[in-house]
Amino acid sequence: MYVCICNAVTDSDIIEAKNNGHTKLKDITRQLGVGNCCGRCVETAKEILDSHVGVQKYVPNLSGAPQLVPA
């Protein structure tokens, strides 16, 4: 879903940026441009950041035991 129409940023873009270490809204703004135009997307972007705290996905480890990594 598009979160920031002005900069064509999706929720997936925000989650990917967070997984790459951009964990604060100011980081997301700097990285993706979210909130630097009209500002209507800021609240939704913050909700997406907050809702993906501690989420993990299963990634099979072919060399042995399974491991969990941040989603």
MMTF fields as JSON, N, C-alpha, C and O atoms, coordinates in Angstrom:
{
  "mmtfVersion": "1.0.0",
  "mmtfProducer": "UNKNOWN",
  "numBonds": 283,
  "numAtoms": 284,
  "numGroups": 71,
  "numChains": 1,
  "numModels": 1,
  "chainsPerModel": [1],
  "groupsPerChain": [71],
  "chainIdList": ["A"],
  "bondAtomList": [4, 2, 8, 6, 12, 10, 16, 14, 20, 18, 24, 22, 28, 26, 32, 30, 36, 34, 40, 38, 44, 42, 48, 46, 52, 50, 56, 54, 60, 58, 64, 62, 68, 66, 72, 70, 76, 74, 80, 78, 84, 82, 88, 86, 92, 90, 96, 94, 100, 98, 104, 102, 108, 106, 112, 110, 116, 114, 120, 118, 124, 122, 128, 126, 132, 130, 136, 134, 140, 138, 144, 142, 148, 146, 152, 150, 156, 154, 160, 158, 164, 162, 168, 166, 172, 170, 176, 174, 180, 178, 184, 182, 188, 186, 192, 190, 196, 194, 200, 198, 204, 202, 208, 206, 212, 210, 216, 214, 220, 218, 224, 222, 228, 226, 232, 230, 236, 234, 240, 238, 244, 242, 248, 246, 252, 250, 256, 254, 260, 258, 264, 262, 268, 266, 272, 270, 276, 274, 280, 278],
  "bondOrderList": [1, 1, 1, 1, 1, 1, 1, 1, 1, 1, 1, 1, 1, 1, 1, 1, 1, 1, 1, 1, 1, 1, 1, 1, 1, 1, 1, 1, 1, 1, 1, 1, 1, 1, 1, 1, 1, 1, 1, 1, 1, 1, 1, 1, 1, 1, 1, 1, 1, 1, 1, 1, 1, 1, 1, 1, 1, 1, 1, 1, 1, 1, 1, 1, 1, 1, 1, 1, 1, 1],
  "groupList": [{"groupName": "MET", "atomNameList": ["N", "CA", "C", "O"], "elementList": ["N", "C", "C", "O"], "formalChargeList": [0, 0, 0, 0], "bondAtomList": [1, 0, 2, 1, 3, 2], "bondOrderList": [1, 1, 2], "singleLetterCode": "M", "chemCompType": "L-PEPTIDE LINKING"}, {"groupName": "TYR", "atomNameList": ["N", "CA", "C", "O"], "elementList": ["N", "C", "C", "O"], "formalChargeList": [0, 0, 0, 0], "bondAtomList": [1, 0, 2, 1, 3, 2], "bondOrderList": [1, 1, 2], "singleLetterCode": "Y", "chemCompType": "L-PEPTIDE LINKING"}, {"groupName": "VAL", "atomNameList": ["N", "CA", "C", "O"], "elementList": ["N", "C", "C", "O"], "formalChargeList": [0, 0, 0, 0], "bondAtomList": [1, 0, 2, 1, 3, 2], "bondOrderList": [1, 1, 2], "singleLetterCode": "V", "chemCompType": "L-PEPTIDE LINKING"}, {"groupName": "CYS", "atomNameList": ["N", "CA", "C", "O"], "elementList": ["N", "C", "C", "O"], "formalChargeList": [0, 0, 0, 0], "bondAtomList": [1, 0, 2, 1, 3, 2], "bondOrderList": [1, 1, 2], "singleLetterCode": "C", "chemCompType": "L-PEPTIDE LINKING"}, {"groupName": "ILE", "atomNameList": ["N", "CA", "C", "O"], "elementList": ["N", "C", "C", "O"], "formalChargeList": [0, 0, 0, 0], "bondAtomList": [1, 0, 2, 1, 3, 2], "bondOrderList": [1, 1, 2], "singleLetterCode": "I", "chemCompType": "L-PEPTIDE LINKING"}, {"groupName": "ASN", "atomNameList": ["N", "CA", "C", "O"], "elementList": ["N", "C", "C", "O"], "formalChargeList": [0, 0, 0, 0], "bondAtomList": [1, 0, 2, 1, 3, 2], "bondOrderList": [1, 1, 2], "singleLetterCode": "N", "chemCompType": "L-PEPTIDE LINKING"}, {"groupName": "ALA", "atomNameList": ["N", "CA", "C", "O"], "elementList": ["N", "C", "C", "O"], "formalChargeList": [0, 0, 0, 0], "bondAtomList": [1, 0, 2, 1, 3, 2], "bondOrderList": [1, 1, 2], "singleLetterCode": "A", "chemCompType": "L-PEPTIDE LINKING"}, {"groupName": "THR", "atomNameList": ["N", "CA", "C", "O"], "elementList": ["N", "C", "C", "O"], "formalChargeList": [0, 0, 0, 0], "bondAtomList": [1, 0, 2, 1, 3, 2], "bondOrderList": [1, 1, 2], "singleLetterCode": "T", "chemCompType": "L-PEPTIDE LINKING"}, {"groupName": "ASP", "atomNameList": ["N", "CA", "C", "O"], "elementList": ["N", "C", "C", "O"], "formalChargeList": [0, 0, 0, 0], "bondAtomList": [1, 0, 2, 1, 3, 2], "bondOrderList": [1, 1, 2], "singleLetterCode": "D", "chemCompType": "L-PEPTIDE LINKING"}, {"groupName": "SER", "atomNameList": ["N", "CA", "C", "O"], "elementList": ["N", "C", "C", "O"], "formalChargeList": [0, 0, 0, 0], "bondAtomList": [1, 0, 2, 1, 3, 2], "bondOrderList": [1, 1, 2], "singleLetterCode": "S", "chemCompType": "L-PEPTIDE LINKING"}, {"groupName": "GLU", "atomNameList": ["N", "CA", "C", "O"], "elementList": ["N", "C", "C", "O"], "formalChargeList": [0, 0, 0, 0], "bondAtomList": [1, 0, 2, 1, 3, 2], "bondOrderList": [1, 1, 2], "singleLetterCode": "E", "chemCompType": "L-PEPTIDE LINKING"}, {"groupName": "LYS", "atomNameList": ["N", "CA", "C", "O"], "elementList": ["N", "C", "C", "O"], "formalChargeList": [0, 0, 0, 0], "bondAtomList": [1, 0, 2, 1, 3, 2], "bondOrderList": [1, 1, 2], "singleLetterCode": "K", "chemCompType": "L-PEPTIDE LINKING"}, {"groupName": "GLY", "atomNameList": ["N", "CA", "C", "O"], "elementList": ["N", "C", "C", "O"], "formalChargeList": [0, 0, 0, 0], "bondAtomList": [1, 0, 2, 1, 3, 2], "bondOrderList": [1, 1, 2], "singleLetterCode": "G", "chemCompType": "PEPTIDE LINKING"}, {"groupName": "HIS", "atomNameList": ["N", "CA", "C", "O"], "elementList": ["N", "C", "C", "O"], "formalChargeList": [0, 0, 0, 0], "bondAtomList": [1, 0, 2, 1, 3, 2], "bondOrderList": [1, 1, 2], "singleLetterCode": "H", "chemCompType": "L-PEPTIDE LINKING"}, {"groupName": "LEU", "atomNameList": ["N", "CA", "C", "O"], "elementList": ["N", "C", "C", "O"], "formalChargeList": [0, 0, 0, 0], "bondAtomList": [1, 0, 2, 1, 3, 2], "bondOrderList": [1, 1, 2], "singleLetterCode": "L", "chemCompType": "L-PEPTIDE LINKING"}, {"groupName": "ARG", "atomNameList": ["N", "CA", "C", "O"], "elementList": ["N", "C", "C", "O"], "formalChargeList": [0, 0, 0, 0], "bondAtomList": [1, 0, 2, 1, 3, 2], "bondOrderList": [1, 1, 2], "singleLetterCode": "R", "chemCompType": "L-PEPTIDE LINKING"}, {"groupName": "GLN", "atomNameList": ["N", "CA", "C", "O"], "elementList": ["N", "C", "C", "O"], "formalChargeList": [0, 0, 0, 0], "bondAtomList": [1, 0, 2, 1, 3, 2], "bondOrderList": [1, 1, 2], "singleLetterCode": "Q", "chemCompType": "L-PEPTIDE LINKING"}, {"groupName": "PRO", "atomNameList": ["N", "CA", "C", "O"], "elementList": ["N", "C", "C", "O"], "formalChargeList": [0, 0, 0, 0], "bondAtomList": [1, 0, 2, 1, 3, 2], "bondOrderList": [1, 1, 2], "singleLetterCode": "P", "chemCompType": "L-PEPTIDE LINKING"}],
  "groupTypeList": [0, 1, 2, 3, 4, 3, 5, 6, 2, 7, 8, 9, 8, 4, 4, 10, 6, 11, 5, 5, 12, 13, 7, 11, 14, 11, 8, 4, 7, 15, 16, 14, 12, 2, 12, 5, 3, 3, 12, 15, 3, 2, 10, 7, 6, 11, 10, 4, 14, 8, 9, 13, 2, 12, 2, 16, 11, 1, 2, 17, 5, 14, 9, 12, 6, 17, 16, 14, 2, 17, 6],
  "groupIdList": [1, 2, 3, 4, 5, 6, 7, 8, 9, 10, 11, 12, 13, 14, 15, 16, 17, 18, 19, 20, 21, 22, 23, 24, 25, 26, 27, 28, 29, 30, 31, 32, 33, 34, 35, 36, 37, 38, 39, 40, 41, 42, 43, 44, 45, 46, 47, 48, 49, 50, 51, 52, 53, 54, 55, 56, 57, 58, 59, 60, 61, 62, 63, 64, 65, 66, 67, 68, 69, 70, 71],
  "secStructList": [7, 3, 3, 3, 6, 6, 6, 6, 3, 3, 2, 2, 2, 2, 2, 2, 2, 2, 2, 6, 6, 7, 7, 1, 2, 2, 2, 2, 2, 2, 2, 2, 7, 6, 6, 1, 1, 1, 7, 6, 6, 2, 2, 2, 2, 2, 2, 2, 2, 2, 2, 6, 6, 6, 7, 3, 3, 3, 3, 7, 7, 6, 6, 1, 1, 7, 3, 3, 3, 3, 7],
  "xCoordList": [0.845, 0.0, 0.896, 1.943, 0.469, 1.211, 0.944, -0.204, 2.015, 1.927, 2.163, 1.432, 3.177, 3.532, 3.352, 4.177, 2.266, 1.979, 2.987, 3.409, 3.372, 4.29, 5.616, 6.186, 6.1, 7.389, 7.275, 8.285, 6.052, 5.786, 6.433, 7.105, 6.219, 6.78, 5.68, 4.596, 5.966, 4.987, 5.318, 6.393, 4.369, 4.623, 5.783, 6.57, 5.896, 7.015, 8.352, 9.346, 8.385, 9.612, 10.023, 11.204, 9.052, 9.315, 9.823, 10.787, 9.179, 9.602, 11.001, 11.819, 11.288, 12.622, 13.675, 14.752, 13.37, 14.301, 14.538, 15.662, 13.47, 13.619, 14.511, 15.375, 14.313, 15.136, 16.597, 17.489, 16.837, 18.201, 18.794, 19.83, 18.131, 18.691, 18.118, 18.544, 17.176, 16.559, 15.309, 14.201, 15.501, 14.443, 13.623, 12.609, 14.026, 13.293, 12.669, 13.131, 11.61, 10.906, 11.854, 11.772, 12.748, 13.679, 14.615, 15.028, 14.955, 15.777, 15.013, 15.564, 13.735, 12.891, 12.687, 12.691, 12.51, 12.359, 13.62, 13.554, 14.756, 16.029, 16.259, 16.715, 15.943, 16.202, 15.21, 15.602, 13.914, 12.87, 12.125, 11.422, 12.277, 11.565, 10.177, 9.438, 9.81, 8.483, 8.322, 9.161, 7.259, 6.94, 7.644, 7.48, 8.413, 9.117, 8.402, 8.971, 7.174, 6.412, 5.139, 5.186, 4.026, 2.769, 2.604, 1.902, 3.248, 3.22, 2.051, 1.977, 1.138, -0.033, 0.32, -0.462, 1.467, 1.856, 2.576, 2.784, 2.956, 3.815, 3.2, 3.879, 1.939, 1.288, 1.236, 1.512, 0.887, 0.823, 2.211, 2.36, 3.212, 4.582, 5.018, 5.646, 4.697, 5.03, 4.317, 4.92, 3.063, 2.312, 2.953, 3.026, 3.412, 4.058, 5.355, 5.64, 6.141, 7.377, 7.083, 7.731, 6.104, 5.762, 5.173, 5.397, 4.424, 3.758, 4.698, 4.334, 5.885, 6.83, 7.986, 9.074, 7.754, 8.77, 8.811, 7.793, 9.951, 10.13, 9.532, 9.53, 9.024, 8.469, 9.613, 10.621, 9.449, 10.482, 9.87, 8.675, 10.685, 10.228, 11.183, 12.349, 10.688, 11.497, 12.328, 11.808, 13.61, 14.514, 15.258, 16.015, 15.061, 15.73, 17.232, 17.744, 17.919, 19.385, 19.775, 19.633, 20.251, 20.545, 21.736, 21.976, 22.471, 23.637, 23.343, 24.237, 22.103, 21.822, 20.502, 19.457, 20.564, 19.374, 18.689, 19.356, 17.349, 16.632, 16.999, 17.404, 16.853, 17.14, 16.026, 15.336, 15.844, 14.865, 15.616, 16.63, 15.124, 15.724, 14.629, 13.462, 14.98, 13.951, 13.25, 13.883, 11.936, 11.141, 11.283, 10.69],
  "yCoordList": [-1.163, 0.0, 1.234, 1.258, 2.254, 3.506, 4.26, 4.451, 4.679, 5.454, 6.923, 7.792, 7.194, 8.554, 8.692, 8.224, 9.339, 9.533, 10.498, 10.303, 11.529, 12.551, 11.942, 12.371, 10.929, 10.321, 8.859, 8.163, 8.393, 7.023, 5.976, 5.062, 6.123, 5.198, 4.267, 4.714, 2.974, 1.979, 1.494, 1.766, 0.77, 0.17, -0.817, -0.928, -1.526, -2.465, -1.74, -2.251, -0.56, 0.241, 0.62, 0.568, 0.999, 1.402, 0.211, 0.336, -0.942, -2.142, -2.555, -2.924, -2.502, -2.854, -1.901, -2.336, -0.602, 0.375, 0.104, 0.215, -0.252, -0.57, -1.788, -1.798, -2.807, -4.013, -3.728, -4.482, -2.646, -2.255, -1.263, -0.654, -1.1, -0.293, 1.094, 1.816, 1.492, 2.814, 2.672, 2.512, 2.732, 2.36, 3.518, 3.288, 4.726, 5.887, 6.644, 6.553, 7.39, 8.131, 9.099, 9.259, 9.744, 10.682, 9.95, 10.511, 8.688, 7.877, 7.561, 7.627, 7.216, 6.884, 8.124, 8.033, 9.273, 10.518, 10.812, 11.169, 10.661, 10.923, 9.931, 10.312, 8.661, 7.604, 7.611, 7.478, 7.768, 7.596, 8.876, 8.913, 9.915, 11.157, 11.233, 12.18, 10.255, 10.23, 11.458, 11.708, 12.212, 13.338, 14.637, 15.616, 14.688, 15.931, 16.798, 17.773, 16.457, 17.249, 17.759, 18.776, 17.091, 17.548, 17.106, 17.763, 15.993, 15.537, 14.657, 14.225, 14.374, 13.559, 12.106, 11.403, 11.658, 10.256, 9.958, 8.79, 10.976, 10.79, 9.837, 8.938, 10.029, 9.183, 7.726, 6.826, 7.487, 6.122, 5.485, 4.317, 6.231, 5.713, 5.336, 4.295, 6.163, 5.88, 4.612, 3.787, 4.446, 3.244, 1.992, 0.96, 2.071, 0.928, 0.589, -0.582, 1.599, 1.359, 0.693, -0.286, 1.23, 0.7, -0.707, -1.511, -1.009, -2.31, -3.436, -4.606, -3.114, -4.144, -4.296, -4.727, -3.943, -4.114, -5.573, -6.127, -6.191, -7.556, -8.629, -9.8, -8.27, -9.262, -10.06, -9.496, -11.364, -12.22, -13.16, -13.451, -13.63, -14.619, -15.805, -15.664, -16.951, -18.161, -18.2, -18.042, -18.41, -18.575, -19.883, -19.999, -20.863, -22.146, -22.001, -21.306, -22.662, -22.686, -24.067, -25.059, -24.133, -25.415, -26.135, -27.312, -25.421, -26.026, -26.63, -27.192, -26.52, -27.078, -26.598, -26.703, -26.069, -25.672, -24.456, -23.606, -24.38, -23.222, -21.958, -22.014, -20.834, -19.56, -18.572, -18.692, -17.587, -16.53, -15.243, -14.943, -14.5, -13.22, -12.176, -12.517, -10.888, -9.843, -9.849, -10.016, -9.664, -9.655, -8.342, -8.145],
  "zCoordList": [0.0, 0.0, 0.0, 0.647, -0.735, -0.732, 0.56, 0.962, 1.194, 2.426, 2.109, 2.585, 1.31, 0.928, -0.581, -1.366, -0.966, -2.385, -3.007, -4.147, -2.272, -2.8, -3.271, -4.274, -2.526, -2.845, -3.268, -3.375, -3.508, -3.961, -3.059, -3.536, -1.736, -0.754, -0.266, 0.11, -0.276, 0.17, 1.58, 2.113, 2.166, 3.478, 3.391, 4.331, 2.287, 2.104, 2.073, 2.587, 1.479, 1.462, 2.883, 3.228, 3.698, 5.076, 5.878, 6.632, 5.719, 6.445, 6.012, 6.854, 4.737, 4.247, 4.802, 5.21, 4.82, 5.38, 6.866, 7.357, 7.571, 8.998, 9.179, 10.055, 8.368, 8.458, 8.119, 8.51, 7.396, 7.045, 8.039, 7.771, 9.196, 10.265, 10.441, 11.342, 9.621, 9.741, 10.613, 10.102, 11.925, 12.857, 13.407, 14.066, 13.159, 13.66, 12.486, 11.349, 12.792, 11.736, 11.028, 9.81, 11.773, 11.125, 10.167, 9.151, 10.49, 9.581, 8.296, 7.197, 8.457, 7.309, 6.437, 5.209, 7.073, 6.32, 5.521, 4.345, 6.165, 5.493, 4.355, 3.277, 4.597, 3.62, 2.457, 1.297, 2.777, 1.766, 1.392, 0.383, 2.195, 1.915, 2.519, 2.248, 3.331, 3.951, 4.851, 5.716, 4.649, 5.512, 5.177, 5.905, 4.115, 3.825, 2.797, 2.305, 2.473, 1.5, 2.181, 2.874, 2.004, 2.593, 4.051, 4.819, 4.438, 5.824, 6.213, 7.363, 5.301, 5.638, 5.946, 6.586, 5.505, 5.657, 6.968, 7.3, 7.709, 8.879, 9.904, 10.402, 10.215, 11.231, 10.784, 11.577, 9.536, 9.015, 8.994, 9.351, 8.585, 8.572, 9.982, 10.176, 10.958, 12.365, 12.83, 13.516, 12.473, 12.848, 12.251, 12.917, 11.018, 10.376, 11.094, 11.342, 11.427, 12.174, 13.511, 13.88, 14.236, 15.559, 15.496, 16.401, 14.44, 14.366, 13.966, 14.08, 13.505, 13.095, 14.066, 13.682, 15.324, 16.357, 16.769, 17.183, 16.665, 17.125, 16.24, 16.621, 15.073, 14.167, 13.56, 13.134, 13.524, 12.961, 11.951, 12.001, 11.04, 10.082, 10.12, 10.488, 9.744, 9.722, 8.445, 7.34, 8.618, 7.488, 7.713, 8.677, 6.848, 7.066, 6.952, 6.075, 7.842, 7.838, 7.328, 8.044, 6.132, 5.51, 6.14, 5.87, 6.974, 7.599, 8.971, 9.604, 9.432, 10.75, 11.318, 10.676, 12.533, 13.271, 12.623, 12.032, 12.742, 12.196, 12.967, 14.128, 12.306, 12.957, 12.666, 11.653, 13.556, 13.364, 13.063, 13.694, 12.115, 11.764, 11.747, 11.559, 11.942, 11.891, 10.529, 9.487, 10.566, 9.322, 8.615, 7.554]
}
